[in-house]
Amino acid sequence: MATSTGLRQRNAVSGALGMGVATLWLSIIVLLPLAALAVTSMENGVAGFIDAVTQPAALATLRITVTVSAIVALINVVMGTIVAWVLVRDDFPGKRFVNATIDLPFALPTIVASIVLLALYGPNSPIGIHLNATPAGLVVALTFVTLPFVVRAVQPVLMEVDREVEQAAHSLGAGPWTTFRRVVLPALTPAMISGAGLAFARAIGEYGSVVLIGGNIPHETQVASQYIQQQIEIDRPVNAAAVSVVLLLISFLSLFVLRLWAGRTQRHEEQDA
């Protein structure tokens, strides 16, 4: 009895210590910087914050950022799912190499991606495709850096899909598309949405991959991260902080809604089981 009590006490102490260390670390790395950002954005009061984020240039860059990020997320839902399907269901020479290449955007400095894309699609494009300083260039750059999110979210779920159910559907006369839509797609949808949400949140704040290929043209191709840098360079840190807070809120809300939806889906699956 004494041994059991002592074990519980040690577990309680270690649990409290671990919680304290985790909270301190998150406070130093995440909460304090975010608090400093929020305070800076409010230096001129609420009216100053609203004025900073409603300036025509700020609104234009936010509109471009959100629109392009949403397009990129939708593209990655389709193409990322197809890539995951090929990697899981098909065998071909070089499959391991392709599978490893998917993670390259995670490891590659994004400014390198921008240099490569500028060389490939810039004014001196060797393939005759010129995307420099165009919205299409932004889409290509952001699609490159966010592709792994959908692929890696869908891939493990696709591995767990029961192939016998698909075979049963085929034996009952269902075609490939019907089988995919009725059997496979419902199982993949949560992972696809999760990957799309992460891709959207990443694209919202991306800078390195678009800094060269995007062109940074106000009201046309200037994304929010470039606008923030511009405001810092012209000594308007409050405006930069205000737009940064808006980006933070957009990303947080998208991830928060994603978590709520994932939790609700999990509860429904547990109830059905």
Tab-separated table of C-alpha atoms in Angstrom:
chain	number	residue	atom	x	y	z
A	1	MET	CA	0.000	0.000	0.000
A	2	ALA	CA	2.810	2.362	0.947
A	3	THR	CA	4.641	1.469	-2.257
A	4	SER	CA	1.545	2.243	-4.345
A	5	THR	CA	1.052	5.560	-2.565
A	6	GLY	CA	4.689	6.519	-3.077
A	7	LEU	CA	4.467	5.610	-6.771
A	8	ARG	CA	1.402	7.810	-7.223
A	9	GLN	CA	3.153	10.688	-5.462
A	10	ARG	CA	6.229	10.350	-7.697
A	11	ASN	CA	4.033	10.214	-10.780
A	12	ALA	CA	2.190	13.317	-9.633
A	13	VAL	CA	5.454	15.176	-9.009
A	14	SER	CA	6.944	14.122	-12.356
A	15	GLY	CA	3.690	15.030	-14.129
A	16	ALA	CA	3.608	18.475	-12.525
A	17	LEU	CA	7.293	19.014	-13.327
A	18	GLY	CA	6.780	17.999	-16.945
A	19	MET	CA	3.758	20.276	-17.259
A	20	GLY	CA	5.716	23.155	-15.769
A	21	VAL	CA	8.666	22.685	-18.113
A	22	ALA	CA	6.383	22.378	-21.164
A	23	THR	CA	4.432	25.496	-20.165
A	24	LEU	CA	7.615	27.495	-19.566
A	25	TRP	CA	9.090	26.418	-22.888
A	26	LEU	CA	5.912	27.246	-24.828
A	27	SER	CA	5.722	30.601	-23.067
A	28	ILE	CA	9.282	31.519	-24.029
A	29	ILE	CA	9.127	30.234	-27.595
A	30	VAL	CA	5.497	30.976	-28.554
A	31	LEU	CA	3.413	32.989	-26.093
A	32	LEU	CA	5.865	35.785	-25.256
A	33	PRO	CA	6.700	36.592	-28.907
A	34	LEU	CA	3.004	36.566	-29.791
A	35	ALA	CA	2.226	38.829	-26.839
A	36	ALA	CA	4.987	41.226	-27.904
A	37	LEU	CA	3.566	41.251	-31.443
A	38	ALA	CA	0.066	42.013	-30.160
A	39	VAL	CA	1.328	44.827	-27.933
A	40	THR	CA	3.285	46.389	-30.791
A	41	SER	CA	0.262	46.260	-33.090
A	42	MET	CA	-1.771	48.184	-30.500
A	43	GLU	CA	0.720	50.992	-29.872
A	44	ASN	CA	-1.615	53.478	-31.571
A	45	GLY	CA	-4.731	52.009	-29.969
A	46	VAL	CA	-7.566	50.063	-31.525
A	47	ALA	CA	-8.267	52.864	-34.006
A	48	GLY	CA	-4.641	52.787	-35.140
A	49	PHE	CA	-4.768	49.003	-35.536
A	50	ILE	CA	-7.933	49.179	-37.645
A	51	ASP	CA	-6.468	51.990	-39.731
A	52	ALA	CA	-3.291	49.973	-40.349
A	53	VAL	CA	-5.092	46.851	-41.576
A	54	THR	CA	-7.724	48.688	-43.632
A	55	GLN	CA	-5.351	50.735	-45.736
A	56	PRO	CA	-5.843	49.944	-49.437
A	57	ALA	CA	-2.378	48.431	-49.777
A	58	ALA	CA	-2.862	46.246	-46.690
A	59	LEU	CA	-6.286	45.048	-47.795
A	60	ALA	CA	-4.982	44.283	-51.282
A	61	THR	CA	-2.074	42.235	-49.998
A	62	LEU	CA	-4.326	40.328	-47.583
A	63	ARG	CA	-6.797	39.607	-50.371
A	64	ILE	CA	-4.036	38.326	-52.652
A	65	THR	CA	-2.529	36.199	-49.877
A	66	VAL	CA	-5.790	34.561	-48.823
A	67	THR	CA	-6.962	33.990	-52.401
A	68	VAL	CA	-3.721	32.451	-53.603
A	69	SER	CA	-3.413	30.327	-50.441
A	70	ALA	CA	-6.943	28.982	-50.911
A	71	ILE	CA	-6.217	28.126	-54.554
A	72	VAL	CA	-3.006	26.388	-53.539
A	73	ALA	CA	-4.821	24.370	-50.871
A	74	LEU	CA	-7.431	23.218	-53.406
A	75	ILE	CA	-4.773	22.255	-55.952
A	76	ASN	CA	-2.882	20.286	-53.332
A	77	VAL	CA	-6.035	18.438	-52.252
A	78	VAL	CA	-6.376	17.044	-55.769
A	79	MET	CA	-2.753	16.598	-56.788
A	80	GLY	CA	-1.537	15.582	-53.344
A	81	THR	CA	-4.181	12.860	-53.153
A	82	ILE	CA	-3.220	11.591	-56.608
A	83	VAL	CA	0.471	11.518	-55.662
A	84	ALA	CA	-0.321	9.687	-52.417
A	85	TRP	CA	-2.455	7.178	-54.341
A	86	VAL	CA	0.354	6.472	-56.804
A	87	LEU	CA	2.919	6.056	-54.026
A	88	VAL	CA	0.689	3.639	-52.083
A	89	ARG	CA	-1.082	1.660	-54.800
A	90	ASP	CA	1.431	1.555	-57.683
A	91	ASP	CA	4.878	-0.007	-58.044
A	92	PHE	CA	7.359	1.567	-60.443
A	93	PRO	CA	11.122	2.039	-60.786
A	94	GLY	CA	12.388	4.871	-58.592
A	95	LYS	CA	9.417	4.778	-56.231
A	96	ARG	CA	11.587	5.193	-53.138
A	97	PHE	CA	13.339	8.161	-54.712
A	98	VAL	CA	10.021	9.833	-55.524
A	99	ASN	CA	8.740	9.128	-52.025
A	100	ALA	CA	11.833	10.763	-50.515
A	101	THR	CA	11.565	13.725	-52.887
A	102	ILE	CA	8.111	14.586	-51.525
A	103	ASP	CA	9.717	15.755	-48.288
A	104	LEU	CA	12.287	17.941	-50.059
A	105	PRO	CA	10.305	21.189	-49.598
A	106	PHE	CA	10.451	20.582	-45.821
A	107	ALA	CA	14.253	20.461	-45.854
A	108	LEU	CA	15.057	22.847	-48.706
A	109	PRO	CA	15.462	26.539	-47.801
A	110	THR	CA	12.499	28.204	-49.469
A	111	ILE	CA	14.647	30.971	-50.941
A	112	VAL	CA	16.418	28.237	-52.930
A	113	ALA	CA	13.032	27.183	-54.309
A	114	SER	CA	12.408	30.777	-55.374
A	115	ILE	CA	15.773	30.925	-57.161
A	116	VAL	CA	15.075	27.653	-58.969
A	117	LEU	CA	11.566	28.727	-59.967
A	118	LEU	CA	12.863	32.089	-61.201
A	119	ALA	CA	15.470	30.333	-63.340
A	120	LEU	CA	12.842	27.974	-64.725
A	121	TYR	CA	9.895	30.340	-65.188
A	122	GLY	CA	11.558	33.776	-65.184
A	123	PRO	CA	12.329	36.168	-68.047
A	124	ASN	CA	15.020	33.812	-69.392
A	125	SER	CA	12.949	30.655	-69.038
A	126	PRO	CA	14.606	27.732	-70.864
A	127	ILE	CA	11.188	26.162	-71.480
A	128	GLY	CA	9.472	29.336	-72.683
A	129	ILE	CA	7.067	29.654	-69.737
A	130	HIS	CA	7.215	33.090	-68.088
A	131	LEU	CA	5.518	33.299	-64.691
A	132	ASN	CA	7.705	35.908	-63.030
A	133	ALA	CA	5.704	38.654	-61.267
A	134	THR	CA	2.358	36.974	-61.964
A	135	PRO	CA	-0.282	35.421	-59.686
A	136	ALA	CA	0.412	32.104	-61.418
A	137	GLY	CA	4.011	32.339	-60.242
A	138	LEU	CA	2.792	32.743	-56.672
A	139	VAL	CA	0.572	29.686	-57.036
A	140	VAL	CA	3.409	27.552	-58.395
A	141	ALA	CA	5.815	28.637	-55.644
A	142	LEU	CA	3.347	28.066	-52.819
A	143	THR	CA	2.165	24.767	-54.287
A	144	PHE	CA	5.753	23.561	-54.259
A	145	VAL	CA	6.355	24.306	-50.572
A	146	THR	CA	2.965	23.010	-49.364
A	147	LEU	CA	2.560	19.820	-51.409
A	148	PRO	CA	3.975	17.484	-48.708
A	149	PHE	CA	1.238	18.425	-46.225
A	150	VAL	CA	-1.540	16.739	-48.202
A	151	VAL	CA	0.566	13.823	-49.440
A	152	ARG	CA	1.808	12.918	-45.973
A	153	ALA	CA	-1.643	13.338	-44.461
A	154	VAL	CA	-3.382	11.103	-47.024
A	155	GLN	CA	-0.689	8.470	-47.475
A	156	PRO	CA	-0.981	6.644	-44.108
A	157	VAL	CA	-4.781	6.692	-44.248
A	158	LEU	CA	-4.723	5.219	-47.736
A	159	MET	CA	-2.478	2.443	-46.461
A	160	GLU	CA	-5.102	1.565	-43.840
A	161	VAL	CA	-8.051	1.433	-46.236
A	162	ASP	CA	-9.504	-2.079	-46.334
A	163	ARG	CA	-8.829	-3.423	-49.828
A	164	GLU	CA	-11.365	-6.216	-49.292
A	165	VAL	CA	-14.182	-3.673	-49.174
A	166	GLU	CA	-13.045	-2.299	-52.534
A	167	GLN	CA	-12.900	-5.810	-53.966
A	168	ALA	CA	-16.400	-6.486	-52.673
A	169	ALA	CA	-17.649	-3.330	-54.370
A	170	HIS	CA	-16.037	-4.435	-57.637
A	171	SER	CA	-17.628	-7.883	-57.332
A	172	LEU	CA	-21.033	-6.230	-56.937
A	173	GLY	CA	-20.568	-4.397	-60.229
A	174	ALA	CA	-19.273	-1.032	-59.054
A	175	GLY	CA	-16.865	0.652	-61.438
A	176	PRO	CA	-13.493	2.165	-60.380
A	177	TRP	CA	-14.888	5.689	-60.021
A	178	THR	CA	-17.957	4.534	-58.051
A	179	THR	CA	-15.764	2.435	-55.761
A	180	PHE	CA	-13.436	5.347	-55.149
A	181	ARG	CA	-16.284	7.801	-54.529
A	182	ARG	CA	-18.350	5.522	-52.286
A	183	VAL	CA	-15.656	3.486	-50.478
A	184	VAL	CA	-12.246	5.182	-50.566
A	185	LEU	CA	-13.076	8.881	-50.651
A	186	PRO	CA	-15.099	8.950	-47.390
A	187	ALA	CA	-12.135	7.407	-45.580
A	188	LEU	CA	-9.677	9.869	-47.122
A	189	THR	CA	-11.744	13.033	-46.713
A	190	PRO	CA	-10.673	13.867	-43.124
A	191	ALA	CA	-6.993	13.493	-44.052
A	192	MET	CA	-7.453	15.510	-47.231
A	193	ILE	CA	-9.110	18.364	-45.355
A	194	SER	CA	-6.478	18.230	-42.627
A	195	GLY	CA	-3.662	18.415	-45.164
A	196	ALA	CA	-5.396	21.231	-47.035
A	197	GLY	CA	-5.801	23.215	-43.820
A	198	LEU	CA	-2.126	22.846	-42.963
A	199	ALA	CA	-1.141	23.804	-46.521
A	200	PHE	CA	-3.358	26.894	-46.350
A	201	ALA	CA	-1.910	27.962	-42.998
A	202	ARG	CA	1.642	27.494	-44.296
A	203	ALA	CA	0.950	29.417	-47.511
A	204	ILE	CA	-0.558	32.343	-45.590
A	205	GLY	CA	2.773	33.253	-44.020
A	206	GLU	CA	5.205	32.038	-46.675
A	207	TYR	CA	7.934	34.442	-47.779
A	208	GLY	CA	11.074	32.775	-49.091
A	209	SER	CA	9.586	30.868	-52.019
A	210	VAL	CA	7.753	33.922	-53.434
A	211	VAL	CA	10.321	36.639	-52.764
A	212	LEU	CA	11.876	36.382	-56.247
A	213	ILE	CA	9.298	34.718	-58.492
A	214	GLY	CA	6.419	36.830	-57.127
A	215	GLY	CA	7.788	40.194	-58.162
A	216	ASN	CA	6.398	42.025	-55.097
A	217	ILE	CA	4.118	44.262	-57.171
A	218	PRO	CA	1.617	46.136	-54.934
A	219	HIS	CA	-2.044	45.311	-55.623
A	220	GLU	CA	-0.978	42.540	-58.035
A	221	THR	CA	1.516	40.022	-56.655
A	222	GLN	CA	2.598	41.425	-53.287
A	223	VAL	CA	1.762	38.931	-50.558
A	224	ALA	CA	1.325	39.828	-46.904
A	225	SER	CA	4.783	38.697	-45.817
A	226	GLN	CA	6.381	40.994	-48.403
A	227	TYR	CA	4.131	43.859	-47.336
A	228	ILE	CA	5.223	43.333	-43.737
A	229	GLN	CA	8.878	43.490	-44.728
A	230	GLN	CA	8.192	46.653	-46.730
A	231	GLN	CA	6.577	48.325	-43.730
A	232	ILE	CA	9.599	47.445	-41.579
A	233	GLU	CA	11.967	48.906	-44.174
A	234	ILE	CA	10.106	52.233	-44.264
A	235	ASP	CA	10.037	52.352	-40.445
A	236	ARG	CA	6.377	51.505	-39.843
A	237	PRO	CA	6.667	48.636	-37.365
A	238	VAL	CA	3.157	49.170	-35.999
A	239	ASN	CA	1.621	48.646	-39.448
A	240	ALA	CA	3.784	45.570	-39.949
A	241	ALA	CA	2.744	44.169	-36.575
A	242	ALA	CA	-0.945	44.852	-37.259
A	243	VAL	CA	-0.922	42.932	-40.551
A	244	SER	CA	1.094	40.175	-38.871
A	245	VAL	CA	-1.617	39.844	-36.225
A	246	VAL	CA	-4.255	39.509	-38.953
A	247	LEU	CA	-2.227	36.743	-40.613
A	248	LEU	CA	-1.851	35.064	-37.253
A	249	LEU	CA	-5.595	35.216	-36.632
A	250	ILE	CA	-6.387	33.807	-40.077
A	251	SER	CA	-3.994	30.895	-39.578
A	252	PHE	CA	-5.183	30.265	-36.028
A	253	LEU	CA	-8.846	30.291	-37.007
A	254	SER	CA	-8.271	27.921	-39.912
A	255	LEU	CA	-6.374	25.469	-37.691
A	256	PHE	CA	-8.884	25.857	-34.851
A	257	VAL	CA	-11.821	25.076	-37.134
A	258	LEU	CA	-9.844	22.152	-38.517
A	259	ARG	CA	-9.285	20.756	-35.020
A	260	LEU	CA	-12.945	21.150	-34.109
A	261	TRP	CA	-14.024	19.385	-37.273
A	262	ALA	CA	-11.500	16.575	-36.725
A	263	GLY	CA	-12.687	16.079	-33.150
A	264	ARG	CA	-16.313	16.003	-34.213
A	265	THR	CA	-15.548	13.496	-36.951
A	266	GLN	CA	-13.678	11.259	-34.509
A	267	ARG	CA	-16.570	11.312	-32.041
A	268	HIS	CA	-19.012	10.342	-34.800
A	269	GLU	CA	-16.749	7.469	-35.850
A	270	GLU	CA	-16.522	6.244	-32.246
A	271	GLN	CA	-20.300	6.405	-31.869
A	272	ASP	CA	-20.802	4.487	-35.121
A	273	ALA	CA	-18.312	1.867	-33.985
